[in-house]
Amino acid sequence: GAVVSQHPSWVICKSGTSVKIECRSLDFQATTMFWYRQFPKQSLMLMATSNEGSKATYEQGVEKDKFLINHASLTLSTLTVTSAHPEDSSFYICSARPVGGTDTQYFGPGTRLTVL
Amino acid sequence: AQSVSQHNHHVILSEAASLELGCNYSYGGTVNLFWYVQYPGQHLQLLLKYFSGDPLVKGIKGFEAEFIKSKFSFNLRKPSVQWSDTAEYFCAVNAGTYKYIFGTGTRLKVLA
């Protein structure tokens, strides 16, 4: 149980285009989903926290107009990287916290974004 | 600000050697503590967690961790590692919110 999927697993796009990444909790409902960014050989940095039906809370230094987050249902959150640039190339990971669950987060497999 | 430190960035061990990975955090209040593992090409998986109670926590795959409140530490241990334990290990803390703060990770390589 507690499986989280991400789609796509990898994407290559041209500079200036927008890319949408989906995060789904497959066998549970998620009150809260989190989006992280992982740079090569570094740790996960929390970008934002999203709660179903409300606006996402962004961490300091994360541009909310660039990284649009929508949490439309209890099983789906999306991250859209708008007007992507090469410096946005990274590994994006989502996690989900089950409704009524403890503070444990379950992680998706990540999405590798490469911006040319 | 809250922070998590993992002092060992790279560890190389032979099979059957004992493992201890350090994790220290900075926060004076109640914390929840986690160890996650990321095998090559795979997603983060929960190894074990501590919320309260017995400070010695047993997790999957023979791993355990001990919460020492006075030292702000939550070190991960395994008495005898296997080649299949080669992975990156992350310590994480959440304190007062649902947000995790991750350590920088430790890359473990086990030589067969």
GROMACS .gro file of N, CA, C and O in nm, chain A residues 4 32 34 36 38 40-46 49 59 91 93 97 102-110, chain B residues 6 10 32 34 36 38 42-46 49 51 88 90 94 97-105 107:
model
  208
    4VAL      N    1   0.277   0.603  -0.451
    4VAL     CA    2   0.266   0.734  -0.515
    4VAL      C    3   0.333   0.724  -0.652
    4VAL      O    4   0.445   0.674  -0.663
   32THR      N    5  -0.238   1.612   0.209
   32THR     CA    6  -0.131   1.706   0.177
   32THR      C    7  -0.031   1.638   0.085
   32THR      O    8   0.003   1.521   0.105
   34PHE      N    9   0.351   1.716  -0.116
   34PHE     CA   10   0.470   1.800  -0.108
   34PHE      C   11   0.550   1.786  -0.238
   34PHE      O   12   0.556   1.678  -0.296
   36TYR      N   13   0.932   1.843  -0.396
   36TYR     CA   14   1.072   1.862  -0.365
   36TYR      C   15   1.153   1.872  -0.494
   36TYR      O   16   1.112   1.823  -0.599
   38GLN      N   17   1.553   1.790  -0.618
   38GLN     CA   18   1.678   1.727  -0.577
   38GLN      C   19   1.784   1.754  -0.682
   38GLN      O   20   1.770   1.713  -0.797
   40PRO      N   21   2.175   1.712  -0.828
   40PRO     CA   22   2.268   1.599  -0.829
   40PRO      C   23   2.355   1.594  -0.704
   40PRO      O   24   2.412   1.694  -0.663
   41LYS      N   25   2.358   1.479  -0.644
   41LYS     CA   26   2.441   1.452  -0.527
   41LYS      C   27   2.407   1.543  -0.410
   41LYS      O   28   2.491   1.568  -0.323
   42GLN      N   29   2.286   1.593  -0.407
   42GLN     CA   30   2.243   1.677  -0.295
   42GLN      C   31   2.113   1.624  -0.237
   42GLN      O   32   2.055   1.529  -0.288
   43SER      N   33   2.071   1.688  -0.132
   43SER     CA   34   1.952   1.641  -0.063
   43SER      C   35   1.826   1.695  -0.129
   43SER      O   36   1.831   1.771  -0.225
   44LEU      N   37   1.714   1.654  -0.075
   44LEU     CA   38   1.587   1.703  -0.125
   44LEU      C   39   1.557   1.838  -0.059
   44LEU      O   40   1.566   1.853   0.062
   45MET      N   41   1.518   1.932  -0.143
   45MET     CA   42   1.480   2.063  -0.091
   45MET      C   43   1.331   2.081  -0.112
   45MET      O   44   1.282   2.071  -0.225
   46LEU      N   45   1.259   2.107  -0.006
   46LEU     CA   46   1.116   2.126  -0.017
   46LEU      C   47   1.087   2.255  -0.093
   46LEU      O   48   1.141   2.360  -0.061
   49THR      N   49   0.420   2.306  -0.030
   49THR     CA   50   0.324   2.214   0.031
   49THR      C   51   0.188   2.245  -0.027
   49THR      O   52   0.147   2.362  -0.029
   59GLU      N   53   0.797   2.753  -0.018
   59GLU     CA   54   0.912   2.780   0.067
   59GLU      C   55   0.981   2.909   0.021
   59GLU      O   56   0.967   2.952  -0.095
   91PHE      N   57   1.570   1.710  -1.072
   91PHE     CA   58   1.488   1.595  -1.040
   91PHE      C   59   1.380   1.644  -0.945
   91PHE      O   60   1.411   1.696  -0.838
   93ILE      N   61   1.054   1.561  -0.714
   93ILE     CA   62   0.994   1.449  -0.641
   93ILE      C   63   0.873   1.499  -0.564
   93ILE      O   64   0.879   1.605  -0.501
   97ARG      N   65   0.094   1.271   0.204
   97ARG     CA   66   0.062   1.232   0.342
   97ARG      C   67  -0.082   1.188   0.347
   97ARG      O   68  -0.171   1.265   0.311
  102THR      N   69  -0.046   0.945   0.998
  102THR     CA   70   0.056   1.005   1.083
  102THR      C   71   0.138   1.102   0.998
  102THR      O   72   0.102   1.134   0.886
  103ASP      N   73   0.249   1.144   1.050
  103ASP     CA   74   0.331   1.239   0.976
  103ASP      C   75   0.419   1.172   0.871
  103ASP      O   76   0.509   1.235   0.817
  104THR      N   77   0.394   1.048   0.841
  104THR     CA   78   0.476   0.978   0.742
  104THR      C   79   0.437   1.023   0.603
  104THR      O   80   0.319   1.031   0.569
  105GLN      N   81   0.537   1.051   0.522
  105GLN     CA   82   0.516   1.085   0.381
  105GLN      C   83   0.560   0.968   0.294
  105GLN      O   84   0.659   0.901   0.324
  106TYR      N   85   0.488   0.948   0.185
  106TYR     CA   86   0.521   0.844   0.088
  106TYR      C   87   0.563   0.913  -0.041
  106TYR      O   88   0.493   1.003  -0.088
  107PHE      N   89   0.675   0.868  -0.095
  107PHE     CA   90   0.737   0.941  -0.204
  107PHE      C   91   0.711   0.878  -0.340
  107PHE      O   92   0.705   0.755  -0.353
  108GLY      N   93   0.699   0.964  -0.439
  108GLY     CA   94   0.691   0.919  -0.576
  108GLY      C   95   0.830   0.890  -0.630
  108GLY      O   96   0.930   0.920  -0.565
  109PRO      N   97   0.838   0.834  -0.750
  109PRO     CA   98   0.966   0.795  -0.808
  109PRO      C   99   1.045   0.911  -0.866
  109PRO      O  100   1.161   0.894  -0.902
  110GLY      N  101   0.983   1.028  -0.876
  110GLY     CA  102   1.055   1.143  -0.928
  110GLY      C  103   1.039   1.162  -1.077
  110GLY      O  104   1.005   1.069  -1.151
  122GLN      N  105   2.409   1.517   0.832
  122GLN     CA  106   2.459   1.382   0.817
  122GLN      C  107   2.607   1.396   0.788
  122GLN      O  108   2.646   1.446   0.683
  126HIS      N  109   3.008   0.983   0.227
  126HIS     CA  110   3.033   0.860   0.152
  126HIS      C  111   3.089   0.758   0.248
  126HIS      O  112   3.180   0.788   0.325
  148ASN      N  113   0.965   1.434   1.511
  148ASN     CA  114   0.947   1.302   1.451
  148ASN      C  115   1.069   1.280   1.362
  148ASN      O  116   1.113   1.371   1.291
  150PHE      N  117   1.297   1.025   1.087
  150PHE     CA  118   1.281   0.925   0.982
  150PHE      C  119   1.417   0.894   0.918
  150PHE      O  120   1.504   0.979   0.910
  152TYR      N  121   1.516   0.734   0.542
  152TYR     CA  122   1.471   0.686   0.412
  152TYR      C  123   1.591   0.633   0.335
  152TYR      O  124   1.705   0.678   0.354
  154GLN      N  125   1.727   0.532  -0.067
  154GLN     CA  126   1.704   0.547  -0.211
  154GLN      C  127   1.802   0.456  -0.283
  154GLN      O  128   1.922   0.486  -0.292
  158GLN      N  129   1.576   0.412  -0.800
  158GLN     CA  130   1.446   0.392  -0.736
  158GLN      C  131   1.407   0.513  -0.651
  158GLN      O  132   1.484   0.604  -0.631
  159HIS      N  133   1.281   0.509  -0.603
  159HIS     CA  134   1.235   0.623  -0.524
  159HIS      C  135   1.266   0.602  -0.376
  159HIS      O  136   1.308   0.493  -0.335
  160LEU      N  137   1.248   0.706  -0.301
  160LEU     CA  138   1.272   0.701  -0.157
  160LEU      C  139   1.176   0.602  -0.089
  160LEU      O  140   1.056   0.605  -0.114
  161GLN      N  141   1.233   0.521  -0.005
  161GLN     CA  142   1.151   0.427   0.071
  161GLN      C  143   1.178   0.446   0.220
  161GLN      O  144   1.292   0.468   0.259
  162LEU      N  145   1.073   0.435   0.299
  162LEU     CA  146   1.087   0.451   0.442
  162LEU      C  147   1.154   0.328   0.504
  162LEU      O  148   1.108   0.216   0.484
  165LYS      N  149   1.099   0.486   1.142
  165LYS     CA  150   1.059   0.618   1.193
  165LYS      C  151   1.045   0.612   1.343
  165LYS      O  152   1.021   0.505   1.401
  167PHE      N  153   0.842   0.827   1.647
  167PHE     CA  154   0.750   0.933   1.689
  167PHE      C  155   0.756   0.950   1.840
  167PHE      O  156   0.760   1.062   1.891
  204GLU      N  157   2.162   0.527  -0.119
  204GLU     CA  158   2.180   0.654  -0.049
  204GLU      C  159   2.078   0.661   0.063
  204GLU      O  160   1.961   0.626   0.045
  206PHE      N  161   1.894   0.883   0.368
  206PHE     CA  162   1.858   1.018   0.409
  206PHE      C  163   1.791   1.015   0.546
  206PHE      O  164   1.697   0.938   0.568
  210ASN      N  165   1.076   1.605   1.116
  210ASN     CA  166   0.973   1.707   1.111
  210ASN      C  167   0.942   1.749   1.254
  210ASN      O  168   0.940   1.670   1.346
  213THR      N  169   0.550   2.082   1.233
  213THR     CA  170   0.471   2.097   1.110
  213THR      C  171   0.475   1.964   1.037
  213THR      O  172   0.540   1.870   1.080
  214TYR      N  173   0.408   1.960   0.924
  214TYR     CA  174   0.414   1.836   0.845
  214TYR      C  175   0.535   1.833   0.753
  214TYR      O  176   0.558   1.735   0.685
  215LYS      N  177   0.611   1.941   0.751
  215LYS     CA  178   0.721   1.948   0.657
  215LYS      C  179   0.841   1.868   0.706
  215LYS      O  180   0.875   1.870   0.824
  216TYR      N  181   0.906   1.804   0.612
  216TYR     CA  182   1.029   1.732   0.643
  216TYR      C  183   1.148   1.823   0.613
  216TYR      O  184   1.148   1.895   0.514
  217ILE      N  185   1.249   1.810   0.695
  217ILE     CA  186   1.379   1.867   0.663
  217ILE      C  187   1.474   1.750   0.647
  217ILE      O  188   1.487   1.667   0.738
  218PHE      N  189   1.535   1.744   0.532
  218PHE     CA  190   1.622   1.631   0.501
  218PHE      C  191   1.768   1.665   0.527
  218PHE      O  192   1.813   1.778   0.508
  219GLY      N  193   1.843   1.563   0.566
  219GLY     CA  194   1.987   1.577   0.568
  219GLY      C  195   2.041   1.565   0.427
  219GLY      O  196   1.966   1.539   0.331
  220THR      N  197   2.169   1.583   0.413
  220THR     CA  198   2.230   1.585   0.279
  220THR      C  199   2.250   1.446   0.221
  220THR      O  200   2.286   1.433   0.105
  221GLY      N  201   2.226   1.344   0.301
  221GLY     CA  202   2.235   1.209   0.248
  221GLY      C  203   2.373   1.148   0.267
  221GLY      O  204   2.474   1.217   0.273
  223ARG      N  205   2.595   0.833   0.094
  223ARG     CA  206   2.605   0.728  -0.008
  223ARG      C  207   2.684   0.611   0.048
  223ARG      O  208   2.801   0.627   0.085
   0.00000   0.00000   0.00000
